[in-house]
Coordinates of C-alpha atoms in Angstrom, one line a residue:
M928 CA -20.9 5.5 31.6
T929 CA -19.8 1.7 31.2
T930 CA -16.6 0.9 31.5
T931 CA -14.4 -2.2 29.3
A932 CA -10.8 -2.8 29.5
I933 CA -9.0 -5.0 26.7
T934 CA -6.4 -6.8 28.1
H935 CA -3.8 -9.3 27.8
I936 CA -2.8 -7.2 24.7
S937 CA 1.1 -8.3 23.6
A938 CA 2.1 -5.0 22.4
L939 CA -0.2 -1.6 22.5
V940 CA 0.2 1.1 20.3
T941 CA -0.5 4.3 21.7
N942 CA 1.5 6.6 19.3
A943 CA 1.9 8.9 22.6
P944 CA 5.6 8.3 23.7
S945 CA 5.3 9.3 27.4
L946 CA 2.8 6.2 28.0
G947 CA 5.4 3.3 26.5
D948 CA 9.1 3.4 25.6
E949 CA 9.5 7.0 24.3
S950 CA 9.2 5.7 21.0
P951 CA 6.8 7.3 18.6
L952 CA 4.6 4.4 18.8
G953 CA 5.0 4.7 22.7
L954 CA 4.6 1.0 22.8
I955 CA 3.6 -0.7 26.2
Q956 CA 4.3 -4.7 26.3
D957 CA 1.7 -7.2 28.1
A958 CA -0.7 -3.9 28.1
A959 CA -4.2 -2.9 28.7
V960 CA -6.7 -0.2 27.6
V961 CA -9.6 1.1 29.2
I962 CA -12.2 2.3 27.9
E963 CA -14.9 4.7 29.2
G964 CA -18.4 5.7 26.7
D965 CA -16.4 6.6 23.7
R966 CA -12.9 7.4 25.1
V967 CA -9.8 6.0 26.5
V968 CA -9.4 6.6 30.0
W969 CA -6.3 4.4 30.8
T970 CA -3.8 2.5 29.3
G971 CA -0.7 0.6 30.8
A972 CA 0.5 -2.7 32.5
S973 CA -2.0 -5.8 32.0
S974 CA -1.7 -6.5 35.3
K975 CA -2.1 -3.1 36.9
A976 CA -5.5 -2.6 34.9
P977 CA -8.8 -1.1 37.2
A978 CA -12.1 -2.7 37.4
T979 CA -14.5 -2.6 34.9
D980 CA -17.7 -3.1 34.0
N981 CA -16.4 -5.2 31.2
A982 CA -13.2 -7.2 30.2
V983 CA -12.3 -8.2 26.7
D984 CA -9.3 -10.4 26.7
A985 CA -6.7 -9.4 23.4
G986 CA -5.3 -13.2 23.8
G987 CA -2.2 -12.3 23.2
R988 CA -2.9 -10.1 20.5
A989 CA -1.6 -6.4 19.1
V990 CA -3.9 -3.6 19.6
I991 CA -3.3 -0.4 17.3
P992 CA -5.3 3.1 17.1
G993 CA -7.9 2.4 14.1
F994 CA -6.4 3.9 11.1
V995 CA -7.0 7.2 9.7
D996 CA -7.4 7.4 6.4
S997 CA -7.3 11.3 5.5
H998 CA -7.6 11.3 1.5
S999 CA -10.1 9.4 -0.6
H1000 CA -12.5 9.5 -3.5
L1001 CA -15.8 7.9 -2.7
V1002 CA -18.4 9.2 -4.3
F1003 CA -18.6 8.1 -7.9
A1004 CA -20.2 5.7 -9.9
G1005 CA -18.8 3.1 -12.8
D1006 CA -15.2 1.6 -12.9
R1007 CA -12.3 2.3 -15.1
T1008 CA -11.5 -1.6 -15.1
Q1009 CA -10.9 -1.6 -19.4
E1010 CA -8.5 1.4 -18.5
F1011 CA -6.7 -0.5 -15.5
N1012 CA -7.0 -4.2 -17.8
A1013 CA -5.3 -1.3 -20.8
R1014 CA -2.6 0.1 -18.7
M1015 CA -1.3 -3.1 -16.8
S1016 CA -1.4 -4.8 -20.0
G1017 CA 1.0 -2.4 -21.8
R1018 CA -2.2 -1.3 -24.7
P1019 CA -2.9 1.7 -25.7
Y1020 CA -6.6 3.2 -24.0
S1021 CA -8.3 6.3 -25.0
A1022 CA -11.2 6.5 -22.6
G1023 CA -11.5 9.5 -20.9
G1024 CA -10.3 8.8 -17.4
I1025 CA -11.8 10.9 -14.8
R1026 CA -14.5 12.5 -17.0
T1027 CA -15.6 8.7 -17.6
T1028 CA -16.5 8.9 -13.8
V1029 CA -18.1 12.4 -14.3
A1030 CA -20.5 10.8 -17.0
A1031 CA -21.4 7.7 -14.5
T1032 CA -21.8 9.8 -11.4
R1033 CA -23.8 12.6 -12.8
A1034 CA -25.8 9.9 -14.1
A1035 CA -26.3 8.2 -10.6
T1036 CA -28.9 9.0 -8.5
D1037 CA -28.5 9.9 -4.5
E1038 CA -29.4 6.3 -3.4
Q1039 CA -27.2 4.9 -6.1
L1040 CA -23.7 7.0 -5.1
S1041 CA -25.1 7.2 -1.1
A1042 CA -25.1 2.8 -1.2
N1043 CA -21.5 3.0 -3.0
V1044 CA -20.1 5.3 -0.3
A1045 CA -21.8 3.1 2.2
R1046 CA -20.0 0.2 0.5
Y1047 CA -16.7 1.0 0.4
L1048 CA -16.4 2.6 3.8
A1049 CA -18.2 -1.0 5.5
E1050 CA -15.2 -2.3 3.1
A1051 CA -12.4 0.1 4.4
L1052 CA -14.0 -0.7 8.3
R1053 CA -13.6 -4.1 8.2
Q1054 CA -9.2 -3.4 7.4
G1055 CA -9.5 -1.0 10.5
T1056 CA -10.1 2.4 9.1
T1057 CA -12.3 4.5 11.6
T1058 CA -11.6 8.2 10.5
F1059 CA -11.6 8.9 7.1
E1060 CA -11.7 11.8 4.7
T1061 CA -13.8 12.1 1.1
K1062 CA -13.8 14.3 -1.6
S1063 CA -16.0 15.4 -4.5
G1064 CA -14.5 16.4 -7.6
Y1065 CA -16.8 13.8 -9.7
G1066 CA -20.0 15.9 -10.6
L1067 CA -17.6 19.4 -11.7
T1068 CA -21.1 21.0 -11.7
V1069 CA -22.9 23.7 -9.4
E1070 CA -25.6 20.8 -8.5
D1071 CA -23.5 17.5 -8.9
E1072 CA -21.1 18.8 -6.7
A1073 CA -23.2 20.2 -3.9
R1074 CA -25.1 17.0 -4.7
A1075 CA -21.9 14.4 -3.5
L1076 CA -21.0 16.9 -0.9
R1077 CA -24.2 16.1 1.5
I1078 CA -23.8 12.9 0.5
A1079 CA -20.4 12.6 1.9
A1080 CA -21.7 14.0 5.0
R1081 CA -24.4 12.0 6.1
H1082 CA -21.0 9.7 6.3
T1083 CA -18.2 11.4 7.6
D1084 CA -17.4 14.9 9.0
E1085 CA -13.8 15.0 7.1
V1086 CA -15.8 16.1 3.7
T1087 CA -13.7 18.0 1.0
F1088 CA -14.9 20.3 -2.0
L1089 CA -12.7 19.5 -4.5
G1090 CA -14.7 21.0 -7.6
A1091 CA -11.5 21.3 -8.9
H1092 CA -10.3 18.4 -9.8
I1093 CA -10.0 18.7 -13.4
V1094 CA -11.5 21.8 -15.8
S1095 CA -15.2 20.5 -16.6
P1096 CA -16.0 19.0 -20.0
D1097 CA -18.8 21.5 -20.2
Y1098 CA -15.6 24.4 -19.7
A1099 CA -13.4 22.6 -22.3
D1100 CA -12.6 25.8 -23.9
D1101 CA -12.7 28.2 -21.2
P1102 CA -10.7 27.1 -18.0
A1103 CA -10.8 30.8 -16.8
G1104 CA -14.4 30.5 -17.0
Y1105 CA -14.4 27.2 -15.0
V1106 CA -12.4 28.8 -12.3
D1107 CA -14.6 31.7 -12.2
L1108 CA -17.8 28.9 -11.3
V1109 CA -15.8 26.9 -8.9
T1110 CA -14.8 30.4 -6.9
G1111 CA -17.8 31.9 -7.2
P1112 CA -21.3 30.0 -7.5
M1113 CA -20.2 26.5 -7.0
L1114 CA -18.4 27.4 -4.1
D1115 CA -21.4 29.2 -2.5
A1116 CA -23.9 25.9 -2.9
C1117 CA -21.0 23.3 -1.7
A1118 CA -19.2 25.5 1.8
P1119 CA -21.9 24.7 3.3
Y1120 CA -21.2 20.9 3.4
A1121 CA -17.7 20.8 3.8
R1122 CA -14.7 21.4 6.3
W1123 CA -12.0 21.4 3.4
I1124 CA -11.3 22.6 -0.3
D1125 CA -8.8 20.8 -2.6
V1126 CA -7.4 21.5 -5.9
F1127 CA -5.8 19.0 -8.6
C1128 CA -2.4 21.3 -8.8
E1129 CA -1.2 19.8 -12.0
R1130 CA -0.3 20.0 -15.3
G1131 CA -3.4 19.4 -17.4
A1132 CA -5.4 20.3 -14.7
F1133 CA -4.7 23.8 -12.7
D1134 CA -1.5 25.8 -12.3
G1135 CA -0.2 27.6 -9.8
D1136 CA -2.1 30.7 -10.3
Q1137 CA -5.9 29.3 -10.9
A1138 CA -5.1 26.6 -7.6
R1139 CA -3.7 30.0 -5.7
A1140 CA -7.1 31.6 -6.4
I1141 CA -9.7 28.8 -5.8
L1142 CA -7.9 27.9 -2.6
T1143 CA -7.8 31.5 -1.3
A1144 CA -11.4 32.0 -1.8
G1145 CA -12.3 28.8 -0.6
R1146 CA -10.6 30.0 2.6
A1147 CA -12.1 33.5 2.4
R1148 CA -15.8 30.6 2.9
G1149 CA -14.4 28.8 6.2
L1150 CA -12.6 26.2 4.2
H1151 CA -9.5 24.7 4.8
P1152 CA -6.7 24.0 2.1
R1153 CA -5.5 21.1 0.9
V1154 CA -3.8 20.2 -2.3
H1155 CA -3.1 17.2 -4.5
A1156 CA 0.6 18.4 -5.4
N1157 CA 3.6 17.2 -7.0
Q1158 CA 2.0 13.8 -8.6
L1159 CA 3.2 14.1 -12.1
G1160 CA 6.2 15.8 -12.1
H1161 CA 7.6 19.0 -10.5
G1162 CA 5.3 22.0 -10.1
P1163 CA 4.2 24.8 -7.6
G1164 CA 1.8 22.2 -6.0
V1165 CA 3.7 22.0 -2.5
Q1166 CA 5.4 25.2 -2.1
L1167 CA 1.6 26.8 -2.7
A1168 CA 0.3 24.0 0.0
V1169 CA 3.2 25.6 2.6
E1170 CA 2.3 29.2 1.7
L1171 CA -1.4 29.2 2.1
D1172 CA -1.1 26.6 5.2
A1173 CA -2.3 23.7 3.8
A1174 CA -3.2 20.9 6.2
S1175 CA -1.6 18.3 3.8
A1176 CA 0.0 18.3 0.4
D1177 CA -1.0 15.2 -0.9
H1178 CA 1.0 12.6 -3.5
C1179 CA 4.2 14.4 -3.2
T1180 CA 5.5 12.0 -5.7
H1181 CA 8.3 14.4 -7.7
L1182 CA 10.1 16.8 -5.2
T1183 CA 12.8 19.4 -5.1
D1184 CA 15.0 19.9 -2.2
A1185 CA 13.7 23.4 -1.7
D1186 CA 10.2 21.0 -1.6
V1187 CA 11.1 18.8 1.0
D1188 CA 12.6 21.8 3.3
A1189 CA 9.5 23.5 3.0
L1190 CA 7.3 20.9 4.3
A1191 CA 9.7 19.8 7.1
Q1192 CA 9.7 23.6 8.3
S1193 CA 5.9 23.5 7.4
D1194 CA 2.8 22.2 9.5
T1195 CA 1.6 20.9 6.1
V1196 CA 2.0 17.1 6.1
A1197 CA 3.2 15.1 3.2
T1198 CA 0.4 12.8 2.6
L1199 CA 1.4 9.8 0.2
L1200 CA -0.7 7.6 -1.6
P1201 CA 1.1 4.2 -3.1
G1202 CA -1.8 3.0 -3.8
A1203 CA -1.4 5.1 -6.8
E1204 CA 1.7 4.1 -8.1
F1205 CA 1.1 0.8 -7.8
S1206 CA -1.8 1.1 -9.8
T1207 CA 0.0 3.2 -12.7
R1208 CA 3.5 1.4 -12.0
A1209 CA 4.6 5.4 -11.4
A1210 CA 8.1 5.5 -9.4
W1211 CA 7.2 5.9 -5.7
P1212 CA 7.4 8.6 -3.4
D1213 CA 10.6 8.6 -1.4
A1214 CA 9.4 8.6 2.2
R1215 CA 13.0 8.1 3.7
R1216 CA 14.0 11.8 1.9
L1217 CA 10.9 13.6 3.2
L1218 CA 11.4 11.6 7.1
D1219 CA 15.1 12.0 7.3
A1220 CA 14.3 16.2 6.6
G1221 CA 11.8 16.2 9.6
A1222 CA 8.9 16.4 7.6
T1223 CA 5.3 14.4 9.2
V1224 CA 4.4 11.8 6.8
A1225 CA 0.5 10.3 6.5
L1226 CA -0.2 7.3 4.6
S1227 CA -3.5 7.2 2.8
T1228 CA -5.3 4.9 -0.2
D1229 CA -6.7 7.8 -2.2
C1230 CA -9.1 5.1 -2.9
N1231 CA -11.1 6.1 -6.2
P1232 CA -12.2 4.0 -9.1
G1233 CA -9.1 5.4 -11.9
S1234 CA -5.9 5.2 -10.5
S1235 CA -5.8 3.4 -6.6
F1236 CA -8.8 1.4 -6.3
T1237 CA -8.1 0.2 -2.9
S1238 CA -9.4 1.0 0.6
S1239 CA -6.8 -1.1 2.2
V1240 CA -4.4 1.1 4.7
P1241 CA -2.5 -2.1 5.8
F1242 CA -1.8 -2.9 1.9
C1243 CA -0.5 0.9 2.0
V1244 CA 1.6 0.2 5.0
A1245 CA 3.2 -2.8 3.6
L1246 CA 3.7 -0.9 0.1
A1247 CA 5.7 2.0 2.1
V1248 CA 7.5 0.0 3.9
R1249 CA 9.0 -2.2 0.7
D1250 CA 9.2 0.6 -1.5
M1251 CA 9.3 3.8 -0.2
G1252 CA 12.0 3.3 2.4
M1253 CA 9.6 3.3 5.6
T1254 CA 10.3 1.4 8.6
P1255 CA 7.2 -0.5 9.8
D1256 CA 6.7 1.3 12.7
E1257 CA 7.1 4.9 10.6
A1258 CA 4.7 3.4 8.1
L1259 CA 2.1 2.3 11.2
W1260 CA 2.8 5.8 12.4
S1261 CA 1.8 8.1 9.4
A1262 CA -1.1 5.5 8.8
T1263 CA -2.6 6.8 12.4
A1264 CA -1.0 9.7 14.0
G1265 CA 0.1 11.1 10.7
G1266 CA -3.3 10.5 8.8
A1267 CA -4.6 12.5 12.0
A1268 CA -2.2 15.1 12.0
A1269 CA -3.2 15.8 7.7
L1270 CA -6.6 16.2 9.1
R1271 CA -5.8 18.8 12.1
R1272 CA -7.1 16.5 14.4
D1273 CA -5.7 15.1 18.2
D1274 CA -8.6 13.1 19.4
V1275 CA -7.9 10.0 17.2
G1276 CA -4.8 8.2 15.5
R1277 CA -3.7 7.4 19.4
L1278 CA -4.5 5.3 22.2
A1279 CA -4.0 7.8 25.1
P1280 CA -6.5 9.1 27.6
G1281 CA -9.0 11.4 26.5
A1282 CA -8.7 10.2 23.0
R1283 CA -11.4 8.9 20.9
A1284 CA -11.6 5.1 21.4
D1285 CA -10.9 3.9 17.9
L1286 CA -9.1 0.7 18.0
V1287 CA -7.8 -2.0 16.0
I1288 CA -7.2 -5.7 17.8
L1289 CA -4.5 -7.7 15.0
D1290 CA -4.6 -11.4 14.6
A1291 CA -1.2 -11.2 15.7
P1292 CA 1.3 -11.0 18.2
S1293 CA 3.1 -7.5 16.6
H1294 CA 2.0 -4.2 14.3
V1295 CA 5.0 -5.3 12.1
H1296 CA 3.1 -8.4 10.8
L1297 CA 0.9 -5.5 8.6
A1298 CA 4.5 -5.5 6.3
Y1299 CA 5.8 -8.4 7.1
R1300 CA 2.8 -10.4 6.4
P1301 CA 1.2 -8.5 3.2
G1302 CA -2.2 -9.5 2.1
V1303 CA -2.9 -11.7 5.2
P1304 CA -6.3 -10.6 6.8
L1305 CA -4.9 -9.6 10.0
V1306 CA -7.9 -7.6 11.3
R1307 CA -9.7 -9.3 13.7
E1308 CA -11.8 -6.8 15.5
V1309 CA -12.4 -3.1 15.2
W1310 CA -13.6 -0.7 17.8
R1311 CA -14.9 2.8 17.0
A1312 CA -16.0 5.1 19.8
G1313 CA -16.3 2.5 22.4
A1314 CA -17.9 0.0 20.7
R1315 CA -17.0 -3.2 18.4
V1316 CA -18.4 -2.4 15.0
A1317 CA -16.5 -5.1 13.0

């Protein structure tokens, strides 16, 4: 296989402490990374880089692992511009929220939905995202949920069944019947296309008992749990996620001390989604509280048309540093290695021998510039599986 060395890296973030300065980021100054095929095979000082078939001069720029976006909702049609504009203008808005997107998604063709996914993925890739998860949840019928997952699976292996996003409008007067549908025929149709199962455990969506039934049924079909938890208020979502060994409890905006302790003592990652708080003017999650307790934290975009219509992980990094109590190092780790942990993967989110060669060359000397220069397009090159793709 062809080998390539990227040399003269001002600061290389490996997320492997033993390879660099013993910090969580495993920083190596004046560094190089060697790729063979689709894998990293060597990291170290640029002056000690082995001979390779090809060489790329980073020109004193920083290199970081590709971002791992572990929470998005990309299979949808339409947008909710009017809803956002009203919210930001302080005006009441009575449209249907998620139900508006459900109607548009049901009416769209497969080709339209697939083109939308490809568009937003290309947008995210240009901003450094090399691994992403995405969900269903805007179909809410057996046929439309299965269709969404089939489309998602064409673009990523990290596919999540979210039939339990809200109670379908078709079952507005029979939520128990909808839970039966989700755990029965819908799960049967969707399980072959998904790796994960998720539920919006929140007031106005699904309570703790309903969420447990849905997640338990999915686990029996080989899908691993994730949970939309504690976004709108205190509730059972985080505790349920820990109880069921969910890979991630997502949002985690409203937490009790018991919730924080449960996360800190478990393998469930607290995935924070600052784009949602930015777009809704809600209270920010307290990342500092979680980190100080010892919880594993991930950062993700929650890209969706209603409450967080951003595909930019760098934007979320800047928000986390500015408004959530994270240091620049912690925010970058959470957007790379933290996202990988939320997907229970060790082949992405780091740049160490054996890892997939997913990396970003920044047009800056340090990863700190992601928060220091918010909104500036600092991603110069994106490499995925050993090849330059943007």
